[in-house]
XYZ file of C-alpha atoms in Angstrom:
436
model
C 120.298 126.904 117.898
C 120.326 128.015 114.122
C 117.441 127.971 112.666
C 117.188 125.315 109.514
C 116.845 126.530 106.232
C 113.079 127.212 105.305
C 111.689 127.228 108.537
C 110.965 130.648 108.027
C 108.678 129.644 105.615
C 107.201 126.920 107.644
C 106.515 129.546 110.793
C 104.891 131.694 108.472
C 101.440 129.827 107.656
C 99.195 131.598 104.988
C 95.862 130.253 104.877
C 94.018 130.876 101.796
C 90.083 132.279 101.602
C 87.889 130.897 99.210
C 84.562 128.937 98.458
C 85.350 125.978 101.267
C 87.945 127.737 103.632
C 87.985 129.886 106.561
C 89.752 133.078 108.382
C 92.435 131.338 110.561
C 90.922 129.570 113.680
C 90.716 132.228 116.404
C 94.126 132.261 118.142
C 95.391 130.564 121.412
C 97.897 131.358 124.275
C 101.643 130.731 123.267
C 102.024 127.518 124.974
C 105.463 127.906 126.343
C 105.484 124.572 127.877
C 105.694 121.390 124.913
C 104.443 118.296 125.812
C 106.897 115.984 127.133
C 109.731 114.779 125.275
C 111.842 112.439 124.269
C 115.521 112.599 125.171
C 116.250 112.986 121.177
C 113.835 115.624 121.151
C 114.713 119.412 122.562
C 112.443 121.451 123.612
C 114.257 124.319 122.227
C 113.707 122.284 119.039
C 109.993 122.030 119.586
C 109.621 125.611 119.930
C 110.613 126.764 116.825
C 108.733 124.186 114.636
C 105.406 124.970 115.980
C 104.339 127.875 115.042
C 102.698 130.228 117.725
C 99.235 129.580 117.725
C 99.610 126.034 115.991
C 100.212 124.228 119.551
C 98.396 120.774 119.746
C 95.644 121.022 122.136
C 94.004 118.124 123.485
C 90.835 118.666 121.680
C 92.741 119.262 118.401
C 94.454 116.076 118.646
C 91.503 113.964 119.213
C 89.602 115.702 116.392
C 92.614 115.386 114.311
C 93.310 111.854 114.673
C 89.810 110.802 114.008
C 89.846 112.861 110.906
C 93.235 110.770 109.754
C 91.849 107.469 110.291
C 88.635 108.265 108.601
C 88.090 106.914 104.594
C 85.476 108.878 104.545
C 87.629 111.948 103.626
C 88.443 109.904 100.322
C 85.802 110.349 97.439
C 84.760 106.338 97.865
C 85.135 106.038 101.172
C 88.193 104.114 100.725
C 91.316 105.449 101.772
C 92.253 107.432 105.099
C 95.367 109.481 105.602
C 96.431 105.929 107.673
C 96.185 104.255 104.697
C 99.601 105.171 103.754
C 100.854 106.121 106.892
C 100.110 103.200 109.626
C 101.072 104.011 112.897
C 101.699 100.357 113.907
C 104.059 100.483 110.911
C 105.364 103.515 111.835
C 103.524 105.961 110.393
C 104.007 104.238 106.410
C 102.701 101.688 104.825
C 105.481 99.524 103.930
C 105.396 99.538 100.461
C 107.511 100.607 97.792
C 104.636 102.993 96.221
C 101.695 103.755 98.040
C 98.307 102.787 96.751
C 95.222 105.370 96.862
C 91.556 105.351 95.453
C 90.439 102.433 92.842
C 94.192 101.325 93.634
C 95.788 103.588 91.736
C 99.683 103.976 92.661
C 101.060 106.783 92.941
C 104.854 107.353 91.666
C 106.656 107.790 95.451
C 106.943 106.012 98.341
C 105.260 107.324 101.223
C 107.510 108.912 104.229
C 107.027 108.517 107.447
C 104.565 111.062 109.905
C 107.214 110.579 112.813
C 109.131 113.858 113.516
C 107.671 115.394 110.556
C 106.989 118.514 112.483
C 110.346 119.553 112.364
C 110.581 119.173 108.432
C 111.619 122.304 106.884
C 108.967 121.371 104.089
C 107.008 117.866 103.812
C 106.860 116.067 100.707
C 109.909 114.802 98.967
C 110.278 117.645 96.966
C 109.309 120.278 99.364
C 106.180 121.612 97.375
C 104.308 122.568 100.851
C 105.731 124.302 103.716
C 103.905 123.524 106.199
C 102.124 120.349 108.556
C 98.355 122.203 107.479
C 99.305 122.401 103.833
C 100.373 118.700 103.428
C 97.463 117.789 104.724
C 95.254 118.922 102.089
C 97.470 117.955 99.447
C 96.374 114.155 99.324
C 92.744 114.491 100.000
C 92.515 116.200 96.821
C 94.958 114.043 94.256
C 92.951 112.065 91.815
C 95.537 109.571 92.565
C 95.288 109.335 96.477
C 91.874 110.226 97.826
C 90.454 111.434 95.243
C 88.260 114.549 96.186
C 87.682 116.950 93.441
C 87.959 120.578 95.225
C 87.691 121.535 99.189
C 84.043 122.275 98.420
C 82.995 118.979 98.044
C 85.576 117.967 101.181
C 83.313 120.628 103.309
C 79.795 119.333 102.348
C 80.964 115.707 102.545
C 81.479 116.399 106.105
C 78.963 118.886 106.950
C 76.715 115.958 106.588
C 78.734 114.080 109.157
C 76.733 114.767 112.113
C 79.482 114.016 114.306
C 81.845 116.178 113.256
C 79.157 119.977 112.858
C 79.549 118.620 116.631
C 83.223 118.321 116.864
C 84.502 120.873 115.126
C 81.747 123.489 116.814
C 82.708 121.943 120.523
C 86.842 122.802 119.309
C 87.291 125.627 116.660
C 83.436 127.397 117.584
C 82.005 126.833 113.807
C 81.012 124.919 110.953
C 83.793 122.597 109.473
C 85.469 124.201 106.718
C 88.756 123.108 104.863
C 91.763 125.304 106.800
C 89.816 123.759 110.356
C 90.342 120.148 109.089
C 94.001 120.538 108.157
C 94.344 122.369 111.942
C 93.403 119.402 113.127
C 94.923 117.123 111.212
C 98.372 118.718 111.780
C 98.036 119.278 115.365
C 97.486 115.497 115.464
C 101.193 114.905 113.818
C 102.624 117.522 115.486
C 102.326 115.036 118.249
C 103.806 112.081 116.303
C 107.536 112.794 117.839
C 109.997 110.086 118.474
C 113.661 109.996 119.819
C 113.893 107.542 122.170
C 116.204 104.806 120.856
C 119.224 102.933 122.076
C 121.348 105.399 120.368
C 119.848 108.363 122.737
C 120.871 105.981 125.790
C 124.717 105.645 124.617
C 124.873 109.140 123.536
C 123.300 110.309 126.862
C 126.255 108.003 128.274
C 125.105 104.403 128.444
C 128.200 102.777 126.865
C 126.629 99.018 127.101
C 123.526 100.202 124.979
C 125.420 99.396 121.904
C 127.259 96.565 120.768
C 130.978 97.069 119.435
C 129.401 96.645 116.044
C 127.077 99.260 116.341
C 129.514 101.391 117.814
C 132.077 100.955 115.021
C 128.691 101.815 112.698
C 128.376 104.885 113.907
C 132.519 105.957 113.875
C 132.058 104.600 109.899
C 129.195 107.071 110.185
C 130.994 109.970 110.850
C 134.359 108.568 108.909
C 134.950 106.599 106.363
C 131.130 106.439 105.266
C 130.901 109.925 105.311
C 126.802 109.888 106.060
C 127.139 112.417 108.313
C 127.946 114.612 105.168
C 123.814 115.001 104.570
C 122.429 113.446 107.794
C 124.944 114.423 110.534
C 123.918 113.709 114.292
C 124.328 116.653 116.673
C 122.732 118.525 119.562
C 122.149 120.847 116.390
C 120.679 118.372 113.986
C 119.139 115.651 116.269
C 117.340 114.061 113.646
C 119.785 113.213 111.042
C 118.900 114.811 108.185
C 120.644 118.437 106.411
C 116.921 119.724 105.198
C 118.223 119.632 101.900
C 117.177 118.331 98.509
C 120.019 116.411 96.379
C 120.366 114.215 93.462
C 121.993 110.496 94.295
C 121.198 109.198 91.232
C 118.802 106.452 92.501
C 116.335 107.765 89.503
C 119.020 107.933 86.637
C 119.318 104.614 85.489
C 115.491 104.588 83.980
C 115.253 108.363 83.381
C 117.008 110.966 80.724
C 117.073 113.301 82.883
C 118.060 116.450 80.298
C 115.279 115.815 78.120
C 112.517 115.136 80.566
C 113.910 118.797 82.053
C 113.658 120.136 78.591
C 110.235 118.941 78.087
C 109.412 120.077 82.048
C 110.479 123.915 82.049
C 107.538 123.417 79.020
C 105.065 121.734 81.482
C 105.182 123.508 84.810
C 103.529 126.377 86.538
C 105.716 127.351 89.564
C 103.787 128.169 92.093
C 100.898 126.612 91.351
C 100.863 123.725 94.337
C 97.844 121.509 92.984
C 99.513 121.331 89.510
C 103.327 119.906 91.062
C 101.130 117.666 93.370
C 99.553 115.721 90.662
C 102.767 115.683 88.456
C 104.489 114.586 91.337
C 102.696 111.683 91.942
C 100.822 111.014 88.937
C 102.945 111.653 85.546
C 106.382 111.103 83.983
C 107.950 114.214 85.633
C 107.864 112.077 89.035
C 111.731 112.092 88.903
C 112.139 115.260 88.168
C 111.948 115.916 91.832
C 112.943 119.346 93.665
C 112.910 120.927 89.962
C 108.978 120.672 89.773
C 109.028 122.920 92.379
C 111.693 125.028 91.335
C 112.529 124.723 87.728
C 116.149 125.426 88.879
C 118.367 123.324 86.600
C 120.751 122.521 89.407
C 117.180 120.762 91.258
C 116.366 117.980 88.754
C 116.185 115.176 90.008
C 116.804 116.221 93.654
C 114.800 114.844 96.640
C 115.099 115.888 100.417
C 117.086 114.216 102.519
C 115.220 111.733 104.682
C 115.713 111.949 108.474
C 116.648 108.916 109.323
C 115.456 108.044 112.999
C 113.520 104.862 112.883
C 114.823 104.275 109.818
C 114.808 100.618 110.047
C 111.623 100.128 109.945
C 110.087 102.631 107.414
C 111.371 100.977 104.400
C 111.503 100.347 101.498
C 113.200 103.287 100.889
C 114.528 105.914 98.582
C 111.482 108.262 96.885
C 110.118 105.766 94.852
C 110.905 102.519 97.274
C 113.288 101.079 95.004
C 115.898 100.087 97.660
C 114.420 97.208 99.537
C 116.538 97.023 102.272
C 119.034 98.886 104.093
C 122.006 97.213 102.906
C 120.965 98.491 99.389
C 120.878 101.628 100.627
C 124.635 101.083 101.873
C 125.299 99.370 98.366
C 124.192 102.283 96.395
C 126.414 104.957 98.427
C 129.091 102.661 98.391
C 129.418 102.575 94.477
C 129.363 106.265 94.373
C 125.259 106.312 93.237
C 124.179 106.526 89.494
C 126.354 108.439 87.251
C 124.017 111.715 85.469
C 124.731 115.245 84.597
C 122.892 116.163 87.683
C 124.395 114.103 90.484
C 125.510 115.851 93.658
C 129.042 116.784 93.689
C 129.171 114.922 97.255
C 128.666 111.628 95.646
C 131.742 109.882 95.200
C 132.710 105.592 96.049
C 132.783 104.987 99.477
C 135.172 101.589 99.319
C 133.346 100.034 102.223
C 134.387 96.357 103.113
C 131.434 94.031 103.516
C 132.183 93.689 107.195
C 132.136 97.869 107.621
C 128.517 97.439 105.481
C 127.067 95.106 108.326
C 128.184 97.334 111.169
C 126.771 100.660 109.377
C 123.131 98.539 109.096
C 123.696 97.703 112.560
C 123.941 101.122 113.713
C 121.105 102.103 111.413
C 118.735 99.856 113.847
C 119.577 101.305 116.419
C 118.125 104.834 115.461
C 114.577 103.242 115.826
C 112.099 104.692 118.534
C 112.321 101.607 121.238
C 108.187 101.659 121.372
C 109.118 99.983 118.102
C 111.459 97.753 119.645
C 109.206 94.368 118.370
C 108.412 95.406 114.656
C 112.539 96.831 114.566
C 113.139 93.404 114.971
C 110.983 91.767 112.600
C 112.180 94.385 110.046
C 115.986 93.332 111.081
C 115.573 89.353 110.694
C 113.718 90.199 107.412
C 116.288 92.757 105.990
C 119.092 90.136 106.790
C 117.328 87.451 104.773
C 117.695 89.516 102.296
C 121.947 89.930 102.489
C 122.429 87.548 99.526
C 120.073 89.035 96.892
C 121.638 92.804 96.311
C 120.527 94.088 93.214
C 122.740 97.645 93.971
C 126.081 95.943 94.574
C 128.960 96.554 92.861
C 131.907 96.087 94.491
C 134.344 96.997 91.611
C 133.129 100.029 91.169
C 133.169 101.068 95.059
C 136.512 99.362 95.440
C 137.946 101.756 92.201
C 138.946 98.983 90.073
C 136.512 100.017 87.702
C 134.643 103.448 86.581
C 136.047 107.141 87.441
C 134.254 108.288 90.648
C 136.907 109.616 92.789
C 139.181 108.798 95.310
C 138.526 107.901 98.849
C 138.052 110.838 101.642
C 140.806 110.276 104.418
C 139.684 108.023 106.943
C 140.240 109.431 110.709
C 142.569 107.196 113.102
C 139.942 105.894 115.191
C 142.921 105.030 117.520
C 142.881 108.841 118.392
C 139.698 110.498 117.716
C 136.702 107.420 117.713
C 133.463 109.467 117.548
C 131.858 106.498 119.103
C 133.461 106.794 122.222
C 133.040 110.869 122.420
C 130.264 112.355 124.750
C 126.849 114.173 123.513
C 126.791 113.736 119.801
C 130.427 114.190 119.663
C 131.252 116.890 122.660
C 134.763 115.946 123.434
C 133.918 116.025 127.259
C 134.768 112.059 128.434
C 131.705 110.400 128.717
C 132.179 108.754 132.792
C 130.170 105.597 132.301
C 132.735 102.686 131.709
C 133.436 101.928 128.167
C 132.716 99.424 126.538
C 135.534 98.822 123.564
């Protein structure tokens, strides 16, 4: 398997020293052996996100998880990590921009923990590159839970009797800041999913999806051309390239040259707490990848999302402007929103309404099936919805207006239908019966 760009970086972790933090925890036996998986999940693909020394332990994951659901991390006792990232909602919070301390919002939507172990980098921009260093991140924005420094994380819960307890019984001292984020991440490292209907008909269960889905996920890989940034393969399981691009879902309420200009003024690269709080708290929100960067060809640039259980961690898009997923489908379809930045990949995708529903269809059926009841819910809700599309503009995607390409060539799905290929498109015949 190649190894995705930047998770180099990610295996690498650096912890910091400093009034509040600590040497790295004393270090464990490789575990060779992950925890059970998924059929969406490899273990070869385990392996190389967790970084020796960084498996989950039992006693890490318990510490961790109480530390996430805990408000008292937040500097009014407020707001918990699953504040914004419900795990009966999976892992968000199902709004279009999360809320912290004194209800403040902040300026992006918050992603899902699921599978975020195997991010490259976490954040939408990519400003920390690994599970430990995301973690701190949000205890300390003014905006989210509002702690000032680490050293007044550390004394807040020194004088938590429970956890001098905890964290002696599991890292052997005192709780400092670097122990917490252990924990924390160890506790999403085991937040994996890949168990949806799609992982049954790709394993060979042709009845798991309907003809609609199935003709979803051919548009998928065809005409629709998703696959372009969020292909599906025994490579790529997860759907998303690890990239960071520009779609223009930002450009119709920013100018994006002159709030670069006035950026390449403002920011420190490097300097992580600084592109935090800009990132969430300022004008330069939209700015994106280019915070992090200050590489022209960045502005306005997010990472692409992975998309499993993507139907029901919406609303979507960085800032949660696309309510439902046949926005989403809308927006692509017109080609995005024209700017001087906008990915060379974005072009009309001249998708009929009918091709729309069956590329939503498919989408559901991406989602985790311990989900299966709130997939549902987020399905009937979504097609309420169908009549009020605030993206759509069929002129546009159809060419009869604007300048935004011609169509790519649409395979004969007569000869080559990638819905009715074996494991994420291995040309061996699948032997189940198919279902046409």
């Amino acid at each position: 398997m190649r190894l995705p760009s930047g998770v180099v970086t990610m295996l690498a972790v650096v912890l910091n020293s400093g009034v509040g933090l600590a040497a790295p925890p004393p270090s464990q036996p490789a575990n060779a052996t992950p925890p059970p998986l998924p059929p969406g999940v490899s273990a070869t693909l385990w392996r190389l996100s967790v970084p020796k020394g960084s498996e989950p332990t039992p006693e890490r994951v318990a510490l961790g998880e109480k530390l996430f659901r805990d408000k008292r991390l937040s500097v009014d006792n407020t707001v918990a990590c699953m504040t914004c990232h419900e795990p009966e909602l999976g892992f968000t919070d199902g709004k279009p921009l999360s809320e912290g301390v004194k209800q403040q919002k902040v300026t992006r939507n918050s992603p899902t923990v699921l599978n975020a172990l195997f991010n490259a980098t976490q954040f939408w921009d990519g400003r920390s590159a690994t599970l430990e260093d995301q973690a701190k991140l949000p205890i300390l924005n003014p905006r989210e839970m509002g702690m000032p420094d680490p050293d007044t994380v550390v004394k807040k819960v020194r004088g938590i009797p429970e956890y001098v307890t905890d964290f002696q019984k599991v890292f052997g001292r005192e709780p400092n800041f670097d122990d917490l984020a252990v924990a924390i991440a160890a506790f999403e490292r085991m937040q994996f999913s890949g168990d949806a209907r799609f992982d049954r008909f790709i394993a060979g269960d042709s009845k798991a999806l309907t003809a609609s889905e199935k003709n979803g996920w051919a548009l998928f890989n065809g005409k629709a051309r998703c696959n372009s940034c969020h292909a599906g393969n025994a490579v790529s399981p997860l759907f998303s390239d690890q990239k960071f691009h520009n779609i223009g879902v930002a450009a119709h309420k920013q100018d994006f040259v002159t709030l670069a200009r006035k950026g390449v003024q403002v920011v420190r690269t490097g300097d992580e707490k600084q592109i935090d709080e800009l990132a969430l708290n300022s004008e330069f929100s939209e700015l994106g990848r280019f915070l992090v960067t200050k590489q022209e060809n960045d502005v306005g640039s997010f990472k692409t999302p992975i998309l499993r259980n993507v139907g029901i961690t919406g609303p979507y898009m960085h800032d949660g402007s696309l309510t439902t997923l046949w926005d989403v489908m809308d927006h692509y379809n017109k080609g995005g929103v024209a700017n001087p930045y906008l990915d060379g990949g974005m072009q009309r995708l001249g998708l009929t309404e009918p091709e729309i529903d069956d590329l939503v269809a498919f989408l559901f059926t991406l989602t985790d099936t311990k989900f299966d009841k709130l997939n549902k819910e987020q399905l009937a809700k979504q097609r309420a919805r169908k009549n009020t599309r605030p993206e759509r503009d069929t002129a546009t995607a159809m060419g009869k207006k604007g300048n935004l390409g011609d169509l790519a060539p649409n395979p004969d799905l007569n000869v080559k239908n990638p819905a009715d290929l074996g494991i994420y498109g291995d040309v061996t015949p699948v032997t189940t019966t198919k279902q046409r």
